[in-house]
PDB file of C-alpha atoms in Angstrom:
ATOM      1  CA  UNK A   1       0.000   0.000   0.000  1.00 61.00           C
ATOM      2  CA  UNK A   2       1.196   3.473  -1.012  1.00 76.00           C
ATOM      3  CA  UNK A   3       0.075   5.667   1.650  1.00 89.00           C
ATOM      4  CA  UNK A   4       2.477   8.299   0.103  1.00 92.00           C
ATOM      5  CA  UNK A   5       3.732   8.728  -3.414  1.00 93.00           C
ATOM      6  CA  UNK A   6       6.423  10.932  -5.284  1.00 94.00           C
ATOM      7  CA  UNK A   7       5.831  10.483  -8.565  1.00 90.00           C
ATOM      8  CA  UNK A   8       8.265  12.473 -10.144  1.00 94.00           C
ATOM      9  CA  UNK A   9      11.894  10.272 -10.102  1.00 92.00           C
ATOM     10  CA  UNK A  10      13.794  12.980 -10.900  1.00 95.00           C
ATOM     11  CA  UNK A  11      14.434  16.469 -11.405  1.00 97.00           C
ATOM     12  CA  UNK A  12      17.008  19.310 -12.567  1.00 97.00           C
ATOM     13  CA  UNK A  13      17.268  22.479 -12.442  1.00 98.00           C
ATOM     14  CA  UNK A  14      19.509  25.394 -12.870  1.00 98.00           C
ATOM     15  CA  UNK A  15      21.841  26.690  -9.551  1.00 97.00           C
ATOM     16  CA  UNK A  16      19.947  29.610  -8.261  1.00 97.00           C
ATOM     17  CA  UNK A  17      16.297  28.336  -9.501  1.00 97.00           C
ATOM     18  CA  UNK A  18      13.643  27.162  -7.936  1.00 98.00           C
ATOM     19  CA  UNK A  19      13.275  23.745  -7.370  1.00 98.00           C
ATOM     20  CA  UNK A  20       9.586  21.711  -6.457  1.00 98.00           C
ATOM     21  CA  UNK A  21       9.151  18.461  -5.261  1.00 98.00           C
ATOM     22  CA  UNK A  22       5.953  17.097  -5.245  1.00 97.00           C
ATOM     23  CA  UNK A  23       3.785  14.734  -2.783  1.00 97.00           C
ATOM     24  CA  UNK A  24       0.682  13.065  -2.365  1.00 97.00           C
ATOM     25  CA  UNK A  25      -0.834  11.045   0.606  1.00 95.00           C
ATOM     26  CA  UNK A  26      -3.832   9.231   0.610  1.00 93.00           C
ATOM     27  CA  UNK A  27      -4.347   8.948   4.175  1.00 88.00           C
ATOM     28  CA  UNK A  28      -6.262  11.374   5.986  1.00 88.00           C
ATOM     29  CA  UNK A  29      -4.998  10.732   9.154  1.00 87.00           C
ATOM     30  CA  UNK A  30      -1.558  11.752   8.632  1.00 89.00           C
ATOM     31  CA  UNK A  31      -0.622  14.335  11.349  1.00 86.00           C
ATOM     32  CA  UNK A  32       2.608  15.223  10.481  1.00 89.00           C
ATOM     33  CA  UNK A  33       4.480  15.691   7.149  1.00 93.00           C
ATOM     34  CA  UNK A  34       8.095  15.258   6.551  1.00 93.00           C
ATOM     35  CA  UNK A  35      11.172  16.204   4.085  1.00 96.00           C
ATOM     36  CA  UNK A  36      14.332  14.286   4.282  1.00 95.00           C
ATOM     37  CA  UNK A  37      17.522  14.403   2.032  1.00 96.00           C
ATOM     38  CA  UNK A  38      19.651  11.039   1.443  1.00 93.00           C
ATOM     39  CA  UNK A  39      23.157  11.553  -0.056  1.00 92.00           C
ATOM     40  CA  UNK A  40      24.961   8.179  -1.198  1.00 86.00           C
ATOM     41  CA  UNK A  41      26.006   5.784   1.250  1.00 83.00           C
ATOM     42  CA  UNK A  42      24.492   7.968   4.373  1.00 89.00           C
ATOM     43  CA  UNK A  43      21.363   7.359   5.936  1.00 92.00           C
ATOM     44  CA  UNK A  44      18.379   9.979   5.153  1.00 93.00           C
ATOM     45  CA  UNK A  45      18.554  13.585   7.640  1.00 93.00           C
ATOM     46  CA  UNK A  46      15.991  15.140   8.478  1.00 92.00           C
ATOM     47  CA  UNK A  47      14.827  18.486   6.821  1.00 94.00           C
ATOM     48  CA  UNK A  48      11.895  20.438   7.542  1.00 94.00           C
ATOM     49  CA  UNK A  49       8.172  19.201   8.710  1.00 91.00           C
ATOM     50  CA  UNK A  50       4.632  20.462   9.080  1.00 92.00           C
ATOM     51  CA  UNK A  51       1.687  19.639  11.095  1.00 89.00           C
ATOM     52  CA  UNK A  52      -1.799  19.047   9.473  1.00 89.00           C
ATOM     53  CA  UNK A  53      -2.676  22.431  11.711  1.00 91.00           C
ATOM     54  CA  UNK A  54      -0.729  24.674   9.104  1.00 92.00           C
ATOM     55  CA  UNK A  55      -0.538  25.003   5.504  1.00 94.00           C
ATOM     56  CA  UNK A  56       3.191  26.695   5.441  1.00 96.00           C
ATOM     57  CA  UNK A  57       6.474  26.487   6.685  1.00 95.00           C
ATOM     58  CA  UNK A  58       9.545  27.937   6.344  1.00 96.00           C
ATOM     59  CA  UNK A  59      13.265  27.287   7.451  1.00 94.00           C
ATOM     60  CA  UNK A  60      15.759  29.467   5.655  1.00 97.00           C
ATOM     61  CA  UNK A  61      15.392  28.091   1.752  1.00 97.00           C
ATOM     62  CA  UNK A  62      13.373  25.390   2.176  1.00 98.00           C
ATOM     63  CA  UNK A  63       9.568  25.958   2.449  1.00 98.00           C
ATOM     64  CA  UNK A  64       7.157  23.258   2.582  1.00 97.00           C
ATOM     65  CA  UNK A  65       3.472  23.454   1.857  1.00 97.00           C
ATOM     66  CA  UNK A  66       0.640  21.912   2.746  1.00 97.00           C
ATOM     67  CA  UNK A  67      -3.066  21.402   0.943  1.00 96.00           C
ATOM     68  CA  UNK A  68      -4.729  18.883   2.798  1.00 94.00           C
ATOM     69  CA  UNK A  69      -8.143  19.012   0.798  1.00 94.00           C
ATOM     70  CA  UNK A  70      -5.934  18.006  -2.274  1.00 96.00           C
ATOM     71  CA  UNK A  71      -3.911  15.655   0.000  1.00 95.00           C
ATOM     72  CA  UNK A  72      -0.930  17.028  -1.795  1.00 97.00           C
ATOM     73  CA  UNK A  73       2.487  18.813  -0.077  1.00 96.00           C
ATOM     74  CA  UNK A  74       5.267  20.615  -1.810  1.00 98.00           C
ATOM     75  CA  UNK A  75       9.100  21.658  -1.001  1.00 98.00           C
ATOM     76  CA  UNK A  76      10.127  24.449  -2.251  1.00 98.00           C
ATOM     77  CA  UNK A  77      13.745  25.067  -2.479  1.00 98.00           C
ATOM     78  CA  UNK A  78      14.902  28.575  -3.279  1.00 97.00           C
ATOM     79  CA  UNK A  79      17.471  29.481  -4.529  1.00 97.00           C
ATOM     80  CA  UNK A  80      18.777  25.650  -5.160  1.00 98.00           C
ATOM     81  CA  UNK A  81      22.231  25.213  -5.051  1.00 97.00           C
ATOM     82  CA  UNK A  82      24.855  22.291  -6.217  1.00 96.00           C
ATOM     83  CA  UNK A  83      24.719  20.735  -2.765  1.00 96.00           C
ATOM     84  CA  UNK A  84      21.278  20.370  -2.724  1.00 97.00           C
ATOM     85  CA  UNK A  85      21.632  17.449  -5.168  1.00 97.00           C
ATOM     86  CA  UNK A  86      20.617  14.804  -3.323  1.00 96.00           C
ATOM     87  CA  UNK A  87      17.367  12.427  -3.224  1.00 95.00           C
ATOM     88  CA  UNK A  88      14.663  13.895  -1.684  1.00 97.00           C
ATOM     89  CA  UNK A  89      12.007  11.459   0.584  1.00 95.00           C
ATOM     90  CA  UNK A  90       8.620  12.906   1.446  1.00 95.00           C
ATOM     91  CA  UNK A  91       7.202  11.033   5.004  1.00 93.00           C
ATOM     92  CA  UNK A  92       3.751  11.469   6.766  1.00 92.00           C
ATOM     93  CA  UNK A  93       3.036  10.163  10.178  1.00 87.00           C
ATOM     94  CA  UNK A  94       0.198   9.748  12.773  1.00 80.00           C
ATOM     95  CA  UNK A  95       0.716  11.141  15.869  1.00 70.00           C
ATOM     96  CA  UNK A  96       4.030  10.697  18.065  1.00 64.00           C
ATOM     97  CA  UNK A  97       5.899   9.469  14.882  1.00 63.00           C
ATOM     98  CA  UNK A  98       3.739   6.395  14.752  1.00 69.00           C
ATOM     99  CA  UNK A  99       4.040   4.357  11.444  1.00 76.00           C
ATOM    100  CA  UNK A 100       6.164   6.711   9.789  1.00 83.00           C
ATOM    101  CA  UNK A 101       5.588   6.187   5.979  1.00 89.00           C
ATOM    102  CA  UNK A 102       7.921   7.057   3.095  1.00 90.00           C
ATOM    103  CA  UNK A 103       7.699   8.206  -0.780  1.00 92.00           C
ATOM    104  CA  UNK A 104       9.769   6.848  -3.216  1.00 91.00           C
ATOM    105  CA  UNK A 105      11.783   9.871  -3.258  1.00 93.00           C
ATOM    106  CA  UNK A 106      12.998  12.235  -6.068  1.00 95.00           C
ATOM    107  CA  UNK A 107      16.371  12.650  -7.482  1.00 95.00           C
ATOM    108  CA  UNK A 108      17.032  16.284  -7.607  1.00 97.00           C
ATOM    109  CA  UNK A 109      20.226  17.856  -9.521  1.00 97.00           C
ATOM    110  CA  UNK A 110      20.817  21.094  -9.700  1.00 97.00           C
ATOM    111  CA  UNK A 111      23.397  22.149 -12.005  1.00 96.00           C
ATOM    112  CA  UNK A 112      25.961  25.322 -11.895  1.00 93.00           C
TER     113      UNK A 112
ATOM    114  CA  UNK B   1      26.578  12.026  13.130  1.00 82.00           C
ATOM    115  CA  UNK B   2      22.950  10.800  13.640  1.00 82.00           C
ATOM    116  CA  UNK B   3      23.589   9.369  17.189  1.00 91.00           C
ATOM    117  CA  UNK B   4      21.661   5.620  15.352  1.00 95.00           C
ATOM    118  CA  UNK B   5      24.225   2.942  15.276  1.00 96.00           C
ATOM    119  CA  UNK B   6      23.921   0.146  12.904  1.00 97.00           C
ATOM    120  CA  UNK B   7      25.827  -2.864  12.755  1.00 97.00           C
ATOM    121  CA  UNK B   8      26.921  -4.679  10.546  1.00 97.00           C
ATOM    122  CA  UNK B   9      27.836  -1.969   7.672  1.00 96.00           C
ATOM    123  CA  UNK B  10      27.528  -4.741   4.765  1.00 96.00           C
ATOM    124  CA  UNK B  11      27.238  -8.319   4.886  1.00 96.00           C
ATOM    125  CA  UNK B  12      27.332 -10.900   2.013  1.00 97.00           C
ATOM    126  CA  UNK B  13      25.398 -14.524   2.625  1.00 97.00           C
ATOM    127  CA  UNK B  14      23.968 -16.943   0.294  1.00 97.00           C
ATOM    128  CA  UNK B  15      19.840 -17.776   0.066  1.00 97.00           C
ATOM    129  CA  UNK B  16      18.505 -19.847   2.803  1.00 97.00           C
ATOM    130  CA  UNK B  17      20.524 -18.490   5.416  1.00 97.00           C
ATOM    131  CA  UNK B  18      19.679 -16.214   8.517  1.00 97.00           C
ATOM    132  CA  UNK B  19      20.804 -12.694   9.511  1.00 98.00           C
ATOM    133  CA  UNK B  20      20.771 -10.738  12.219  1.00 98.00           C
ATOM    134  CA  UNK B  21      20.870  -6.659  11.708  1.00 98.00           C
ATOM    135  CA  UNK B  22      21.522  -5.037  15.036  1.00 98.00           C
ATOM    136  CA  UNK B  23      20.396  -1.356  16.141  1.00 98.00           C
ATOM    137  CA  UNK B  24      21.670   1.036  18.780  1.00 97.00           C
ATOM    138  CA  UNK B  25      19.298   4.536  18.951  1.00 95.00           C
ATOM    139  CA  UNK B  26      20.154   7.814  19.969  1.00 93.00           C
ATOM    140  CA  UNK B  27      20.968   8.094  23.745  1.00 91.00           C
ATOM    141  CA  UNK B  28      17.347   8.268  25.307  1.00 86.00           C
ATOM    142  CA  UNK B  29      15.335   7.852  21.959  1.00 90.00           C
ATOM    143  CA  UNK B  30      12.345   4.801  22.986  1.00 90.00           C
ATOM    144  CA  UNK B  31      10.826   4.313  19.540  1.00 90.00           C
ATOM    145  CA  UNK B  32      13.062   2.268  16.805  1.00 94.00           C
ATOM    146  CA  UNK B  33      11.785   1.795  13.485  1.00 93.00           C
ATOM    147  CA  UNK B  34      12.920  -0.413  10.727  1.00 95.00           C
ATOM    148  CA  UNK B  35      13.134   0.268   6.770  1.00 94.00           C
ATOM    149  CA  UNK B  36      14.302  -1.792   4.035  1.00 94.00           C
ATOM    150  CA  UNK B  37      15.540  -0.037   0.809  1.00 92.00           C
ATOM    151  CA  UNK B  38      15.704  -1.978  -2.261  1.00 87.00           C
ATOM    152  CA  UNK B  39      17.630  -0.944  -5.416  1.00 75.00           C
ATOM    153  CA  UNK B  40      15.960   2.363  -6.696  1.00 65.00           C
ATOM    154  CA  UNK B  41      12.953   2.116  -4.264  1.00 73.00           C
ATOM    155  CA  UNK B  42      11.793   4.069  -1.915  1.00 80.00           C
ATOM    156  CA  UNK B  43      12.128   3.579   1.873  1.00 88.00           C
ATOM    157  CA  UNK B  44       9.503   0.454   2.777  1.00 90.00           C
ATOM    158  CA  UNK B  45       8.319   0.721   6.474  1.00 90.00           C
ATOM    159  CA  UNK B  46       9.017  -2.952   7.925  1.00 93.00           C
ATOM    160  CA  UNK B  47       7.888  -2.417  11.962  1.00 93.00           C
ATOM    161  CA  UNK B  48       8.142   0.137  14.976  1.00 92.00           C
ATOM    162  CA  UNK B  49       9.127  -0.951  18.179  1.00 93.00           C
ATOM    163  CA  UNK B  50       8.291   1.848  21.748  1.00 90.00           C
ATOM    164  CA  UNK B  51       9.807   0.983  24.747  1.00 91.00           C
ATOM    165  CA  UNK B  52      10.330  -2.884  23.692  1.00 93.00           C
ATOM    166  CA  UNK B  53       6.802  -2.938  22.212  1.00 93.00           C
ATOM    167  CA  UNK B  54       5.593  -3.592  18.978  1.00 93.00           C
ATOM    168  CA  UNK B  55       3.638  -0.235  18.055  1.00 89.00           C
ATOM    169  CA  UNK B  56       3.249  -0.115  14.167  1.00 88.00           C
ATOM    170  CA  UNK B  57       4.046  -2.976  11.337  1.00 89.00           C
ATOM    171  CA  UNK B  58       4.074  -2.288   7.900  1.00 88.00           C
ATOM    172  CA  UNK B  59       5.055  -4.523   4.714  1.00 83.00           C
ATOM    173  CA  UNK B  60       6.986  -6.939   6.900  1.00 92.00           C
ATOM    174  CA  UNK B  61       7.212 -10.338   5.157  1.00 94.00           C
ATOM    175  CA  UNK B  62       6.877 -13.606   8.072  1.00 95.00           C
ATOM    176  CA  UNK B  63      10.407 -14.527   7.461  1.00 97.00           C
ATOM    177  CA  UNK B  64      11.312 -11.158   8.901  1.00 97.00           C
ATOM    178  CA  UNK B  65      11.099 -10.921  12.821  1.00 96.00           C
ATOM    179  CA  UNK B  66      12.595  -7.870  14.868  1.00 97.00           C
ATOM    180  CA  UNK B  67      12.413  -7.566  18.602  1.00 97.00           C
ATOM    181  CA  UNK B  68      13.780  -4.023  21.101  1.00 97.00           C
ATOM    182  CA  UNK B  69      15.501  -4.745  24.041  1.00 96.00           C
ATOM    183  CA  UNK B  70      15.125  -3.882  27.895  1.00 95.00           C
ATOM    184  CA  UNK B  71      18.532  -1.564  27.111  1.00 94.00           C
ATOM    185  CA  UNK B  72      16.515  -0.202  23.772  1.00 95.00           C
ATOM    186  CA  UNK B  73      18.926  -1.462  21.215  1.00 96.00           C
ATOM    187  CA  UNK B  74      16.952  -3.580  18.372  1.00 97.00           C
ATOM    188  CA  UNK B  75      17.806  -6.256  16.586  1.00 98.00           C
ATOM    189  CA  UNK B  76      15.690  -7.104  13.114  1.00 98.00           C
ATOM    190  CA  UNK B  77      16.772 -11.390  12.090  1.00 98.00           C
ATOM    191  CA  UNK B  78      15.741 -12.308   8.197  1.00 98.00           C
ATOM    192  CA  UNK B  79      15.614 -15.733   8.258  1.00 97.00           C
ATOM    193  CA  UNK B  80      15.308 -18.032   4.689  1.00 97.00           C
ATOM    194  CA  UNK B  81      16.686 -15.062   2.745  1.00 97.00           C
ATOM    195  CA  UNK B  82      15.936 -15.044  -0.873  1.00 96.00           C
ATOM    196  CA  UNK B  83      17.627 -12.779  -3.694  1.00 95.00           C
ATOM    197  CA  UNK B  84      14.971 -10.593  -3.722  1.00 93.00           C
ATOM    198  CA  UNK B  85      16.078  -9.253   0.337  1.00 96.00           C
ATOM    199  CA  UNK B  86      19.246  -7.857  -0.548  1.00 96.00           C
ATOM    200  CA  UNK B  87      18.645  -4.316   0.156  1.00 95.00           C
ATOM    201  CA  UNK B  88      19.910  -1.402   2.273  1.00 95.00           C
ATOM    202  CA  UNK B  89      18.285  -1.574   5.616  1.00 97.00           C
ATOM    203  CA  UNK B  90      17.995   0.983   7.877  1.00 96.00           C
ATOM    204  CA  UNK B  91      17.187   1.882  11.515  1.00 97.00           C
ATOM    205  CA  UNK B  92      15.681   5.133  12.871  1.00 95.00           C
ATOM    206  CA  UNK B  93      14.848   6.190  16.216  1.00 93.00           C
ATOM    207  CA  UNK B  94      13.146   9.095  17.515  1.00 88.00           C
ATOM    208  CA  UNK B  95      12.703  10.947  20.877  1.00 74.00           C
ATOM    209  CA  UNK B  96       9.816  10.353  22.823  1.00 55.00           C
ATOM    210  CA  UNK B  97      11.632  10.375  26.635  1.00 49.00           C
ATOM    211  CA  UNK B  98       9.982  14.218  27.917  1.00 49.00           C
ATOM    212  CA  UNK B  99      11.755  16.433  25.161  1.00 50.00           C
ATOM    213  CA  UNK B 100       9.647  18.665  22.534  1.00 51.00           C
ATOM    214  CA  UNK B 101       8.043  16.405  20.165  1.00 55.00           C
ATOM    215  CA  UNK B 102       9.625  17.192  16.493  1.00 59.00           C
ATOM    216  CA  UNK B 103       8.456  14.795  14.190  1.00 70.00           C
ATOM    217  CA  UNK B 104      11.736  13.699  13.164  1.00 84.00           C
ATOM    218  CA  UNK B 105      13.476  10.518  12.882  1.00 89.00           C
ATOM    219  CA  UNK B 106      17.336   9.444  13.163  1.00 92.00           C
ATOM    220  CA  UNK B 107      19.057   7.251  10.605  1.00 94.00           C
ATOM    221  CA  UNK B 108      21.899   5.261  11.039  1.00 96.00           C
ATOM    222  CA  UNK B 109      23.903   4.708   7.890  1.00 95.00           C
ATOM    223  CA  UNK B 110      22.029   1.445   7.245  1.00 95.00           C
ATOM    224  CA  UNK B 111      23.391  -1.947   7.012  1.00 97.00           C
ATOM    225  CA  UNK B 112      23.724  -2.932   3.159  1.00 96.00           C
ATOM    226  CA  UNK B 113      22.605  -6.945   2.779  1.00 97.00           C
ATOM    227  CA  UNK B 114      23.543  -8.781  -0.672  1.00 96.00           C
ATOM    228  CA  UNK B 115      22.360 -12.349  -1.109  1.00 97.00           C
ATOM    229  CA  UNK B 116      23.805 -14.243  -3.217  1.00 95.00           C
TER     230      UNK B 116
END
């Protein structure tokens, strides 16, 4: 069961663009909503989050949204740099981190 | 530095035989979680354990069995392993011992399984 899908695999854009990653959930009972980065041969970190009581925010150049009558969330990286190249996981949780579930993730690279 | 220990880093074994992936969380963290990456996947939740109980399972096949100790270190054991297990599995923990709740878990660096 996908509770949570990224269904872009990859993207690229251009150092000092914007760059969107996409997610949908299917499960209304999410609470929480999660970014994490993976770089090869590390384990994912975390990146920013938001609760299902807000529809924004923000932490520096990362801002995540939420729409949770489309059941959809966004990251919105501005402006992306090299070292932002990195796959990107989208997670959603109940409450107190229970059952924690994870996108497929999307390769982002952005290029100087 | 994630504070999630995973041991060990790789291991090669052939089909039919047993492993045991072992998991040390951050200092104080109670819930451990368990995810198995195959090649280009995404991150498939296998089980949570709180406080050395089960709390949430997920796609976890019956040959798969994990268990979290009195001292809160994990251990998941894949027994019968086919081809089709070797993956990248990881740990996570998070805090739930009194300190603000942030929604976040901790990887370790995962423990990468071939079977051949």
């Amino acid at each position: 069961d996908q509770q949570v899908k990224q269904n872009s695999p990859s993207l690229s854009v251009q150092e000092g663009r914007i760059s969107i990653l996409n997610c949908d959930y299917t499960n209304s009972m999410f609470d929480y909503f999660l970014w994490y980065k993976k770089y090869p041969a590390e384990g994912p970190t975390f990146l920013i989050s938001i609760s299902s009581i807000k529809d924004k925010n923000e932490d520096g150049r990362f801002t995540v949204f939420l729409n949770k009558s489309a059941k959809h969330l966004s990251l919105h990286i501005v402006p992306s740099q090299p070292g932002d190249s990195a796959v990107y996981f989208c997670a959603a949780s109940g409450d107190n981190n229970n059952d924690m579930r994870f996108g497929a993730g999307t390769r982002l690279t952005v290029k100087p | 530095d994630s504070g999630v220990t995973q041991t060990p880093k790789h291991l090669i074994t052939a089909t039919g035989q047993r492993v045991t992936l072992r998991c040390s969380p951050r200092s104080g963290d109670l819930s451990v979680y368990w995810y198995q990456q195959s090649l280009d996947q995404g991150l498939q939740f296998l089980i949570q354990y709180y406080n050395g109980e089960e709390r949430a399972k997920g796609n976890i096949l019956e040959r798969f069995s994990a268990q979290q100790f009195p001292d809160l270190h994990s251990e998941l054991n894949l027994s019968s392993l086919e081809l089709g297990d070797s993956a990248l599995y990881f740990c996570a923990s998070s805090g739930h011992s009194g300190g603000a709740y942030t929604g976040e878990l901790f990887f370790g660096e995962g423990s990468r399984l071939t079977v051949l």
